[in-house]
Amino acid sequence: MNLDITGRNAVVTGGASGIGAAVVRLLQEEGAKVSCWDLVVSDQACHSVAVDIAQLDQVEAAWQETEAHLGPVSILVHAAAIGSGHFGFPYTNIPMSAWSRLFDVNVMGMVNVAHVAGPAMSNRRQGAMVFISSVAGQIGSQTDPPYSASKAANINFAQCMAKDLAASGVRVNTVCPGMVRTPLNRSVWQAWADQQPQEQRLTYEQWGDEKVGRMVPLGRWQSPEDIASTVVFLCSERASEITGQTINVDGGFVMHW
Ligand SMILES: NC(=O)c1ccc[n+]([C@@H]2O[C@H](COP(=O)([O-])OP(=O)(O)OC[C@H]3O[C@@H](n4cnc5c(N)ncnc54)[C@H](O)[C@@H]3O)[C@@H](O)[C@H]2O)c1
């Protein structure tokens, strides 16, 4: 299938690691020019900007710098996010300061990116955005309640944006990964493991395999590349009639039936 994105300019936030890095690679394979935004300059072979997405002035400057370098951006993939790093149940275990930092990054980071990309794409009447949420955003996950709540906010705000921007031909969708081996996923295990008595602790692999085996119909982890395939499809002209949707790439973990 020809995705027809050769020569398009794309921004990938959180592109230095995990799922974002896989999206950078696949967009490049498909012929797009990519700018990777992350806290540190990426070592990938692409345009790269160091930016904290929680800071609106940095996001505005990154957009200007990217468009000056690449030209008009018509694809945005927003993957940057954090977990609280705390054991999530009961939710009162989580210090209030962790809630506010997480919401600054996971919710306001999305809002900041939306405020630069939305008007620019809307004025040019061309663009596609994909926000990476999570299955945790749909099920009230006890593992990390602030993370779960922030990911629900991502889904909801992406729907608001999709409605706002549809008249100008800009599409907005959300992809929800299930379980993917990345530093963020590992940090969730670490917070859990730190609370367990030494003799009951599982390794990261054992913890993940047990969770996947118990909860996921297809019975396996997802890879960063599994997520990237759906993301890049949604960015492409092949998905031109898809907007405002929440697509789970999770081995069937979340099913509405
Ligand atoms: N790994 C999973 O199992 C899983 C499951 C569901 C959803 N997700 C989502 O997928 C997305 C990517 O996560 P990942 O698992 O690849 O994690 P990751 O930790 O590998 O990558 C996240 C990237 O975001 C960057 N980042 C964090 N805070 C930032 C900030 N303030 N400004 C700029 N960049 C920042 C990090 O530096 C990192 O490179 C996230 O939105 C996450 O919520 C992951």
PDB file of C-alpha atoms and ligand atoms in Angstrom:
ATOM      1  CA  MET A   1       0.000   0.000   0.000  1.00  0.00           C
ATOM      2  CA  ASN A   2       1.357   3.396  -0.932  1.00  0.00           C
ATOM      3  CA  LEU A   3       0.841   5.629   2.086  1.00  0.00           C
ATOM      4  CA  ASP A   4       1.516   8.732  -0.023  1.00  0.00           C
ATOM      5  CA  ILE A   5       3.460  10.667   2.608  1.00  0.00           C
ATOM      6  CA  THR A   6       6.728  11.067   0.707  1.00  0.00           C
ATOM      7  CA  GLY A   7       8.106  14.560   1.195  1.00  0.00           C
ATOM      8  CA  ARG A   8       5.660  15.488   3.971  1.00  0.00           C
ATOM      9  CA  ASN A   9       7.110  17.185   7.066  1.00  0.00           C
ATOM     10  CA  ALA A  10       6.388  15.628  10.454  1.00  0.00           C
ATOM     11  CA  VAL A  11       6.985  16.398  14.128  1.00  0.00           C
ATOM     12  CA  VAL A  12       7.225  13.518  16.610  1.00  0.00           C
ATOM     13  CA  THR A  13       7.284  14.478  20.279  1.00  0.00           C
ATOM     14  CA  GLY A  14       8.940  11.966  22.588  1.00  0.00           C
ATOM     15  CA  GLY A  15      10.725  10.747  19.475  1.00  0.00           C
ATOM     16  CA  ALA A  16      13.996   9.880  21.215  1.00  0.00           C
ATOM     17  CA  SER A  17      12.740   6.679  22.853  1.00  0.00           C
ATOM     18  CA  GLY A  18      10.310   3.775  22.689  1.00  0.00           C
ATOM     19  CA  ILE A  19       7.152   4.222  20.630  1.00  0.00           C
ATOM     20  CA  GLY A  20       8.035   7.748  19.462  1.00  0.00           C
ATOM     21  CA  ALA A  21      11.404   6.539  18.137  1.00  0.00           C
ATOM     22  CA  ALA A  22       9.680   3.731  16.186  1.00  0.00           C
ATOM     23  CA  VAL A  23       7.294   6.311  14.678  1.00  0.00           C
ATOM     24  CA  VAL A  24      10.277   8.472  13.634  1.00  0.00           C
ATOM     25  CA  ARG A  25      11.878   5.484  11.892  1.00  0.00           C
ATOM     26  CA  LEU A  26       8.715   4.405  10.078  1.00  0.00           C
ATOM     27  CA  LEU A  27       7.813   7.921   8.926  1.00  0.00           C
ATOM     28  CA  GLN A  28      11.326   8.235   7.507  1.00  0.00           C
ATOM     29  CA  GLU A  29      11.063   4.837   5.799  1.00  0.00           C
ATOM     30  CA  GLU A  30       7.851   6.067   4.193  1.00  0.00           C
ATOM     31  CA  GLY A  31       9.637   9.137   2.853  1.00  0.00           C
ATOM     32  CA  ALA A  32       8.603  11.854   5.311  1.00  0.00           C
ATOM     33  CA  LYS A  33      11.042  14.420   6.725  1.00  0.00           C
ATOM     34  CA  VAL A  34      10.911  14.226  10.501  1.00  0.00           C
ATOM     35  CA  SER A  35      11.723  16.521  13.383  1.00  0.00           C
ATOM     36  CA  CYS A  36      12.178  14.709  16.673  1.00  0.00           C
ATOM     37  CA  TRP A  37      11.245  16.730  19.749  1.00  0.00           C
ATOM     38  CA  ASP A  38      12.389  15.460  23.131  1.00  0.00           C
ATOM     39  CA  LEU A  39      13.983  16.627  26.378  1.00  0.00           C
ATOM     40  CA  VAL A  40      17.394  15.986  24.873  1.00  0.00           C
ATOM     41  CA  VAL A  41      18.532  16.145  21.258  1.00  0.00           C
ATOM     42  CA  SER A  42      17.976  12.723  19.698  1.00  0.00           C
ATOM     43  CA  ASP A  43      20.867  10.728  18.268  1.00  0.00           C
ATOM     44  CA  GLN A  44      18.635   9.530  15.421  1.00  0.00           C
ATOM     45  CA  ALA A  45      19.437  10.738  11.919  1.00  0.00           C
ATOM     46  CA  CYS A  46      16.761  13.403  11.735  1.00  0.00           C
ATOM     47  CA  HIS A  47      16.164  17.045  12.579  1.00  0.00           C
ATOM     48  CA  SER A  48      16.062  17.197  16.366  1.00  0.00           C
ATOM     49  CA  VAL A  49      14.978  19.814  18.899  1.00  0.00           C
ATOM     50  CA  ALA A  50      15.473  19.762  22.671  1.00  0.00           C
ATOM     51  CA  VAL A  51      12.161  20.877  24.171  1.00  0.00           C
ATOM     52  CA  ASP A  52      10.158  20.417  27.351  1.00  0.00           C
ATOM     53  CA  ILE A  53       6.601  20.063  26.061  1.00  0.00           C
ATOM     54  CA  ALA A  54       5.262  21.316  29.395  1.00  0.00           C
ATOM     55  CA  GLN A  55       6.669  24.778  28.565  1.00  0.00           C
ATOM     56  CA  LEU A  56       4.555  26.665  26.001  1.00  0.00           C
ATOM     57  CA  ASP A  57       7.361  29.108  25.091  1.00  0.00           C
ATOM     58  CA  GLN A  58       9.691  26.180  24.300  1.00  0.00           C
ATOM     59  CA  VAL A  59       7.016  24.471  22.203  1.00  0.00           C
ATOM     60  CA  GLU A  60       6.373  27.671  20.220  1.00  0.00           C
ATOM     61  CA  ALA A  61      10.109  28.129  19.625  1.00  0.00           C
ATOM     62  CA  ALA A  62      10.481  24.461  18.575  1.00  0.00           C
ATOM     63  CA  TRP A  63       7.675  24.831  16.019  1.00  0.00           C
ATOM     64  CA  GLN A  64       9.292  27.935  14.508  1.00  0.00           C
ATOM     65  CA  GLU A  65      12.713  26.318  14.409  1.00  0.00           C
ATOM     66  CA  THR A  66      11.280  23.157  12.822  1.00  0.00           C
ATOM     67  CA  GLU A  67       9.332  24.971  10.103  1.00  0.00           C
ATOM     68  CA  ALA A  68      12.340  27.209   9.373  1.00  0.00           C
ATOM     69  CA  HIS A  69      14.409  24.042   8.872  1.00  0.00           C
ATOM     70  CA  LEU A  70      11.954  21.632   7.190  1.00  0.00           C
ATOM     71  CA  GLY A  71       9.167  23.836   5.825  1.00  0.00           C
ATOM     72  CA  PRO A  72       5.445  23.581   6.671  1.00  0.00           C
ATOM     73  CA  VAL A  73       4.608  20.712   8.999  1.00  0.00           C
ATOM     74  CA  SER A  74       1.506  18.668   8.114  1.00  0.00           C
ATOM     75  CA  ILE A  75       1.952  15.630  10.407  1.00  0.00           C
ATOM     76  CA  LEU A  76       2.146  15.707  14.196  1.00  0.00           C
ATOM     77  CA  VAL A  77       2.580  12.632  16.378  1.00  0.00           C
ATOM     78  CA  HIS A  78       2.529  13.381  20.076  1.00  0.00           C
ATOM     79  CA  ALA A  79       4.115  10.549  22.079  1.00  0.00           C
ATOM     80  CA  ALA A  80       5.910  12.403  24.902  1.00  0.00           C
ATOM     81  CA  ALA A  81       4.557  11.501  28.334  1.00  0.00           C
ATOM     82  CA  ILE A  82       5.613  10.377  31.807  1.00  0.00           C
ATOM     83  CA  GLY A  83       4.334   8.098  34.558  1.00  0.00           C
ATOM     84  CA  SER A  84       4.153   9.252  38.168  1.00  0.00           C
ATOM     85  CA  GLY A  85       6.841   6.793  39.272  1.00  0.00           C
ATOM     86  CA  HIS A  86       4.729   5.896  42.310  1.00  0.00           C
ATOM     87  CA  PHE A  87       2.823   2.796  43.405  1.00  0.00           C
ATOM     88  CA  GLY A  88      -0.757   3.642  42.507  1.00  0.00           C
ATOM     89  CA  PHE A  89      -3.082   2.029  45.007  1.00  0.00           C
ATOM     90  CA  PRO A  90      -4.551   3.342  47.042  1.00  0.00           C
ATOM     91  CA  TYR A  91      -4.385   6.581  45.061  1.00  0.00           C
ATOM     92  CA  THR A  92      -3.599   8.487  48.277  1.00  0.00           C
ATOM     93  CA  ASN A  93      -0.081   6.949  48.098  1.00  0.00           C
ATOM     94  CA  ILE A  94       0.721   9.367  45.330  1.00  0.00           C
ATOM     95  CA  PRO A  95       2.078  12.721  46.521  1.00  0.00           C
ATOM     96  CA  MET A  96       0.215  15.784  45.280  1.00  0.00           C
ATOM     97  CA  SER A  97       3.406  17.121  43.664  1.00  0.00           C
ATOM     98  CA  ALA A  98       3.519  14.027  41.429  1.00  0.00           C
ATOM     99  CA  TRP A  99      -0.042  14.717  40.240  1.00  0.00           C
ATOM    100  CA  SER A 100       0.766  18.284  39.226  1.00  0.00           C
ATOM    101  CA  ARG A 101       4.029  17.458  37.393  1.00  0.00           C
ATOM    102  CA  LEU A 102       2.351  14.586  35.555  1.00  0.00           C
ATOM    103  CA  PHE A 103      -0.596  16.765  34.491  1.00  0.00           C
ATOM    104  CA  ASP A 104       1.824  19.525  33.374  1.00  0.00           C
ATOM    105  CA  VAL A 105       3.554  17.071  31.023  1.00  0.00           C
ATOM    106  CA  ASN A 106       0.768  14.701  29.948  1.00  0.00           C
ATOM    107  CA  VAL A 107      -2.160  17.131  29.727  1.00  0.00           C
ATOM    108  CA  MET A 108      -0.698  20.632  29.349  1.00  0.00           C
ATOM    109  CA  GLY A 109       2.028  19.239  27.082  1.00  0.00           C
ATOM    110  CA  MET A 110      -0.705  18.068  24.711  1.00  0.00           C
ATOM    111  CA  VAL A 111      -2.514  21.401  25.007  1.00  0.00           C
ATOM    112  CA  ASN A 112       0.706  23.297  24.237  1.00  0.00           C
ATOM    113  CA  VAL A 113       1.427  21.194  21.163  1.00  0.00           C
ATOM    114  CA  ALA A 114      -2.203  21.538  20.032  1.00  0.00           C
ATOM    115  CA  HIS A 115      -1.961  25.326  20.301  1.00  0.00           C
ATOM    116  CA  VAL A 116       0.971  25.534  17.893  1.00  0.00           C
ATOM    117  CA  ALA A 117       0.049  22.766  15.443  1.00  0.00           C
ATOM    118  CA  GLY A 118      -3.733  23.325  15.257  1.00  0.00           C
ATOM    119  CA  PRO A 119      -3.813  26.909  13.939  1.00  0.00           C
ATOM    120  CA  ALA A 120      -0.877  26.340  11.556  1.00  0.00           C
ATOM    121  CA  MET A 121      -2.457  23.248   9.973  1.00  0.00           C
ATOM    122  CA  SER A 122      -5.917  24.773   9.973  1.00  0.00           C
ATOM    123  CA  ASN A 123      -4.710  27.919   8.138  1.00  0.00           C
ATOM    124  CA  ARG A 124      -3.133  25.716   5.447  1.00  0.00           C
ATOM    125  CA  ARG A 125      -6.178  23.415   5.381  1.00  0.00           C
ATOM    126  CA  GLN A 126      -3.962  20.337   5.578  1.00  0.00           C
ATOM    127  CA  GLY A 127      -2.808  18.167   8.437  1.00  0.00           C
ATOM    128  CA  ALA A 128      -3.099  15.025  10.495  1.00  0.00           C
ATOM    129  CA  MET A 129      -2.392  14.631  14.185  1.00  0.00           C
ATOM    130  CA  VAL A 130      -2.110  11.460  16.230  1.00  0.00           C
ATOM    131  CA  PHE A 131      -1.988  11.629  20.014  1.00  0.00           C
ATOM    132  CA  ILE A 132      -0.684   8.596  21.878  1.00  0.00           C
ATOM    133  CA  SER A 133      -2.959   7.871  24.809  1.00  0.00           C
ATOM    134  CA  SER A 134      -3.221   4.465  26.527  1.00  0.00           C
ATOM    135  CA  VAL A 135      -5.636   1.678  27.337  1.00  0.00           C
ATOM    136  CA  ALA A 136      -5.223   3.070  30.879  1.00  0.00           C
ATOM    137  CA  GLY A 137      -7.153   6.122  29.668  1.00  0.00           C
ATOM    138  CA  GLN A 138     -10.263   3.989  29.157  1.00  0.00           C
ATOM    139  CA  ILE A 139     -10.426   1.721  32.183  1.00  0.00           C
ATOM    140  CA  GLY A 140      -9.511   3.712  35.308  1.00  0.00           C
ATOM    141  CA  SER A 141      -6.273   1.773  35.823  1.00  0.00           C
ATOM    142  CA  GLN A 142      -5.210   1.517  39.483  1.00  0.00           C
ATOM    143  CA  THR A 143      -1.574   1.036  38.519  1.00  0.00           C
ATOM    144  CA  ASP A 144      -0.933   4.768  38.206  1.00  0.00           C
ATOM    145  CA  PRO A 145      -4.126   6.840  38.696  1.00  0.00           C
ATOM    146  CA  PRO A 146      -2.703  10.247  37.647  1.00  0.00           C
ATOM    147  CA  TYR A 147      -1.325   8.652  34.476  1.00  0.00           C
ATOM    148  CA  SER A 148      -4.643   6.923  33.799  1.00  0.00           C
ATOM    149  CA  ALA A 149      -6.618  10.150  34.304  1.00  0.00           C
ATOM    150  CA  SER A 150      -4.210  12.136  32.109  1.00  0.00           C
ATOM    151  CA  LYS A 151      -4.570   9.587  29.306  1.00  0.00           C
ATOM    152  CA  ALA A 152      -8.388   9.858  29.503  1.00  0.00           C
ATOM    153  CA  ALA A 153      -7.927  13.629  29.125  1.00  0.00           C
ATOM    154  CA  ASN A 154      -5.831  13.017  25.989  1.00  0.00           C
ATOM    155  CA  ILE A 155      -8.650  11.003  24.379  1.00  0.00           C
ATOM    156  CA  ASN A 156     -11.293  13.544  25.291  1.00  0.00           C
ATOM    157  CA  PHE A 157      -9.365  16.641  24.169  1.00  0.00           C
ATOM    158  CA  ALA A 158      -8.389  14.943  20.896  1.00  0.00           C
ATOM    159  CA  GLN A 159     -12.113  14.479  20.196  1.00  0.00           C
ATOM    160  CA  CYS A 160     -12.727  18.202  20.901  1.00  0.00           C
ATOM    161  CA  MET A 161      -9.904  19.067  18.503  1.00  0.00           C
ATOM    162  CA  ALA A 162     -11.162  16.670  15.828  1.00  0.00           C
ATOM    163  CA  LYS A 163     -14.563  18.401  15.870  1.00  0.00           C
ATOM    164  CA  ASP A 164     -13.033  21.914  15.838  1.00  0.00           C
ATOM    165  CA  LEU A 165     -10.574  21.232  13.041  1.00  0.00           C
ATOM    166  CA  ALA A 166     -12.685  19.017  10.765  1.00  0.00           C
ATOM    167  CA  ALA A 167     -14.066  21.989   8.820  1.00  0.00           C
ATOM    168  CA  SER A 168     -10.533  22.928   7.762  1.00  0.00           C
ATOM    169  CA  GLY A 169      -9.698  19.355   6.708  1.00  0.00           C
ATOM    170  CA  VAL A 170      -7.368  18.613   9.612  1.00  0.00           C
ATOM    171  CA  ARG A 171      -7.789  15.148  11.156  1.00  0.00           C
ATOM    172  CA  VAL A 172      -7.107  14.242  14.788  1.00  0.00           C
ATOM    173  CA  ASN A 173      -6.995  10.684  16.141  1.00  0.00           C
ATOM    174  CA  THR A 174      -5.788   8.871  19.235  1.00  0.00           C
ATOM    175  CA  VAL A 175      -3.888   5.591  19.438  1.00  0.00           C
ATOM    176  CA  CYS A 176      -3.922   3.592  22.660  1.00  0.00           C
ATOM    177  CA  PRO A 177      -1.066   1.106  23.091  1.00  0.00           C
ATOM    178  CA  GLY A 178      -1.441  -1.843  25.456  1.00  0.00           C
ATOM    179  CA  MET A 179       1.827  -3.203  26.907  1.00  0.00           C
ATOM    180  CA  VAL A 180       5.080  -2.191  25.195  1.00  0.00           C
ATOM    181  CA  ARG A 181       8.580  -2.758  26.625  1.00  0.00           C
ATOM    182  CA  THR A 182       9.898   0.816  27.014  1.00  0.00           C
ATOM    183  CA  PRO A 183      11.524   2.841  29.808  1.00  0.00           C
ATOM    184  CA  LEU A 184       8.096   4.263  30.705  1.00  0.00           C
ATOM    185  CA  ASN A 185       6.536   0.804  30.999  1.00  0.00           C
ATOM    186  CA  ARG A 186       9.501  -0.441  33.010  1.00  0.00           C
ATOM    187  CA  SER A 187       9.125   2.467  35.464  1.00  0.00           C
ATOM    188  CA  VAL A 188       5.578   1.264  36.228  1.00  0.00           C
ATOM    189  CA  TRP A 189       6.944  -2.184  37.076  1.00  0.00           C
ATOM    190  CA  GLN A 190       9.709  -0.606  39.195  1.00  0.00           C
ATOM    191  CA  ALA A 191       7.185   1.360  41.290  1.00  0.00           C
ATOM    192  CA  TRP A 192       5.221  -1.867  41.849  1.00  0.00           C
ATOM    193  CA  ALA A 193       8.331  -3.983  42.549  1.00  0.00           C
ATOM    194  CA  ASP A 194       9.693  -1.528  45.112  1.00  0.00           C
ATOM    195  CA  GLN A 195       6.585  -2.171  47.246  1.00  0.00           C
ATOM    196  CA  GLN A 196       6.747  -5.985  47.176  1.00  0.00           C
ATOM    197  CA  PRO A 197       8.417  -8.137  49.827  1.00  0.00           C
ATOM    198  CA  GLN A 198      11.769  -9.331  48.446  1.00  0.00           C
ATOM    199  CA  GLU A 199      10.664 -12.975  48.195  1.00  0.00           C
ATOM    200  CA  GLN A 200       7.544 -12.103  46.179  1.00  0.00           C
ATOM    201  CA  ARG A 201       9.183  -9.777  43.664  1.00  0.00           C
ATOM    202  CA  LEU A 202       8.953 -10.691  39.996  1.00  0.00           C
ATOM    203  CA  THR A 203      11.400  -9.566  37.345  1.00  0.00           C
ATOM    204  CA  TYR A 204      10.153  -7.023  34.825  1.00  0.00           C
ATOM    205  CA  GLU A 205       9.742  -9.807  32.253  1.00  0.00           C
ATOM    206  CA  GLN A 206       7.848 -12.094  34.678  1.00  0.00           C
ATOM    207  CA  TRP A 207       5.574  -9.242  35.809  1.00  0.00           C
ATOM    208  CA  GLY A 208       4.803  -8.263  32.209  1.00  0.00           C
ATOM    209  CA  ASP A 209       4.303 -11.827  30.961  1.00  0.00           C
ATOM    210  CA  GLU A 210       1.946 -12.599  33.863  1.00  0.00           C
ATOM    211  CA  LYS A 211      -0.085  -9.427  33.221  1.00  0.00           C
ATOM    212  CA  VAL A 212      -0.236  -9.969  29.460  1.00  0.00           C
ATOM    213  CA  GLY A 213      -1.150 -13.658  29.874  1.00  0.00           C
ATOM    214  CA  ARG A 214      -3.951 -12.813  32.302  1.00  0.00           C
ATOM    215  CA  MET A 215      -5.457  -9.812  30.519  1.00  0.00           C
ATOM    216  CA  VAL A 216      -4.661  -9.782  26.805  1.00  0.00           C
ATOM    217  CA  PRO A 217      -6.691 -12.027  24.425  1.00  0.00           C
ATOM    218  CA  LEU A 218      -3.858 -12.293  21.878  1.00  0.00           C
ATOM    219  CA  GLY A 219      -1.567 -13.120  24.796  1.00  0.00           C
ATOM    220  CA  ARG A 220       1.485 -11.084  23.824  1.00  0.00           C
ATOM    221  CA  TRP A 221       3.241  -7.781  24.342  1.00  0.00           C
ATOM    222  CA  GLN A 222       2.984  -5.126  21.641  1.00  0.00           C
ATOM    223  CA  SER A 223       6.186  -3.817  20.079  1.00  0.00           C
ATOM    224  CA  PRO A 224       6.963  -0.139  19.379  1.00  0.00           C
ATOM    225  CA  GLU A 225       6.737  -1.050  15.674  1.00  0.00           C
ATOM    226  CA  ASP A 226       3.202  -2.460  16.141  1.00  0.00           C
ATOM    227  CA  ILE A 227       2.093   0.911  17.466  1.00  0.00           C
ATOM    228  CA  ALA A 228       4.027   2.878  14.828  1.00  0.00           C
ATOM    229  CA  SER A 229       2.297   1.008  11.975  1.00  0.00           C
ATOM    230  CA  THR A 230      -1.146   2.175  13.073  1.00  0.00           C
ATOM    231  CA  VAL A 231       0.083   5.691  13.860  1.00  0.00           C
ATOM    232  CA  VAL A 232       1.707   6.184  10.453  1.00  0.00           C
ATOM    233  CA  PHE A 233      -1.347   4.762   8.670  1.00  0.00           C
ATOM    234  CA  LEU A 234      -3.534   7.311  10.499  1.00  0.00           C
ATOM    235  CA  CYS A 235      -1.170  10.107   9.423  1.00  0.00           C
ATOM    236  CA  SER A 236      -1.448   9.055   5.800  1.00  0.00           C
ATOM    237  CA  GLU A 237      -3.880   9.791   2.996  1.00  0.00           C
ATOM    238  CA  ARG A 238      -5.107   6.186   3.250  1.00  0.00           C
ATOM    239  CA  ALA A 239      -6.845   7.277   6.475  1.00  0.00           C
ATOM    240  CA  SER A 240      -8.404  10.409   4.968  1.00  0.00           C
ATOM    241  CA  GLU A 241     -11.905   9.553   6.237  1.00  0.00           C
ATOM    242  CA  ILE A 242     -10.820   8.765   9.789  1.00  0.00           C
ATOM    243  CA  THR A 243     -10.993  11.479  12.431  1.00  0.00           C
ATOM    244  CA  GLY A 244     -11.962  11.725  16.097  1.00  0.00           C
ATOM    245  CA  GLN A 245     -11.281   8.004  16.614  1.00  0.00           C
ATOM    246  CA  THR A 246      -9.613   6.134  19.440  1.00  0.00           C
ATOM    247  CA  ILE A 247      -7.787   3.079  18.109  1.00  0.00           C
ATOM    248  CA  ASN A 248      -6.558   0.442  20.542  1.00  0.00           C
ATOM    249  CA  VAL A 249      -3.398  -1.421  19.539  1.00  0.00           C
ATOM    250  CA  ASP A 250      -3.481  -3.710  22.525  1.00  0.00           C
ATOM    251  CA  GLY A 251      -3.961  -7.340  21.476  1.00  0.00           C
ATOM    252  CA  GLY A 252      -7.681  -7.043  22.267  1.00  0.00           C
ATOM    253  CA  PHE A 253      -7.260  -5.980  25.917  1.00  0.00           C
ATOM    254  CA  VAL A 254      -9.978  -3.311  25.738  1.00  0.00           C
ATOM    255  CA  MET A 255     -13.138  -4.426  23.948  1.00  0.00           C
ATOM    256  CA  HIS A 256     -16.453  -2.600  24.027  1.00  0.00           C
ATOM    257  CA  TRP A 257     -19.158  -5.218  23.609  1.00  0.00           C
TER     258      TRP A 257
HETATM  259  N1  LIG B   1       5.000   1.519  26.884  1.00  0.00           N
HETATM  260  C1  LIG B   1       3.734   1.206  27.086  1.00  0.00           C
HETATM  261  O1  LIG B   1       3.417   0.081  27.505  1.00  0.00           O
HETATM  262  C2  LIG B   1       2.671   2.227  26.810  1.00  0.00           C
HETATM  263  C3  LIG B   1       1.343   1.815  26.963  1.00  0.00           C
HETATM  264  C4  LIG B   1       0.326   2.726  26.713  1.00  0.00           C
HETATM  265  C5  LIG B   1       0.642   4.007  26.316  1.00  0.00           C
HETATM  266  N2  LIG B   1       1.927   4.404  26.166  1.00  0.00           N
HETATM  267  C6  LIG B   1       2.178   5.785  25.726  1.00  0.00           C
HETATM  268  O2  LIG B   1       3.075   5.785  24.637  1.00  0.00           O
HETATM  269  C7  LIG B   1       3.767   7.040  24.607  1.00  0.00           C
HETATM  270  C8  LIG B   1       5.261   6.807  24.472  1.00  0.00           C
HETATM  271  O3  LIG B   1       5.704   6.148  25.650  1.00  0.00           O
HETATM  272  P1  LIG B   1       6.889   5.076  25.649  1.00  0.00           P
HETATM  273  O4  LIG B   1       6.371   3.895  26.335  1.00  0.00           O
HETATM  274  O5  LIG B   1       7.479   4.980  24.311  1.00  0.00           O
HETATM  275  O6  LIG B   1       7.869   5.790  26.703  1.00  0.00           O
HETATM  276  P2  LIG B   1       9.395   6.235  26.640  1.00  0.00           P
HETATM  277  O7  LIG B   1       9.723   6.599  28.037  1.00  0.00           O
HETATM  278  O8  LIG B   1      10.205   5.220  25.920  1.00  0.00           O
HETATM  279  O9  LIG B   1       9.345   7.541  25.725  1.00  0.00           O
HETATM  280  C9  LIG B   1       8.764   8.746  26.165  1.00  0.00           C
HETATM  281  C10 LIG B   1       9.611   9.893  25.642  1.00  0.00           C
HETATM  282  O10 LIG B   1       8.961  11.124  26.048  1.00  0.00           O
HETATM  283  C11 LIG B   1      10.000  12.017  26.412  1.00  0.00           C
HETATM  284  N3  LIG B   1       9.485  13.034  27.341  1.00  0.00           N
HETATM  285  C12 LIG B   1       9.064  12.856  28.615  1.00  0.00           C
HETATM  286  N4  LIG B   1       8.731  14.045  29.166  1.00  0.00           N
HETATM  287  C13 LIG B   1       8.948  14.986  28.204  1.00  0.00           C
HETATM  288  C14 LIG B   1       8.803  16.396  28.173  1.00  0.00           C
HETATM  289  N5  LIG B   1       8.381  17.082  29.244  1.00  0.00           N
HETATM  290  N6  LIG B   1       9.113  17.044  27.027  1.00  0.00           N
HETATM  291  C15 LIG B   1       9.575  16.360  25.942  1.00  0.00           C
HETATM  292  N7  LIG B   1       9.735  15.026  25.908  1.00  0.00           N
HETATM  293  C16 LIG B   1       9.430  14.349  27.047  1.00  0.00           C
HETATM  294  C17 LIG B   1      11.044  11.141  27.107  1.00  0.00           C
HETATM  295  O11 LIG B   1      12.295  11.791  27.157  1.00  0.00           O
HETATM  296  C18 LIG B   1      11.036   9.910  26.212  1.00  0.00           C
HETATM  297  O12 LIG B   1      11.990  10.014  25.159  1.00  0.00           O
HETATM  298  C19 LIG B   1       3.370   7.777  25.880  1.00  0.00           C
HETATM  299  O13 LIG B   1       2.357   8.723  25.583  1.00  0.00           O
HETATM  300  C20 LIG B   1       2.814   6.683  26.760  1.00  0.00           C
HETATM  301  O14 LIG B   1       1.858   7.187  27.676  1.00  0.00           O
HETATM  302  C21 LIG B   1       2.959   3.529  26.411  1.00  0.00           C
END
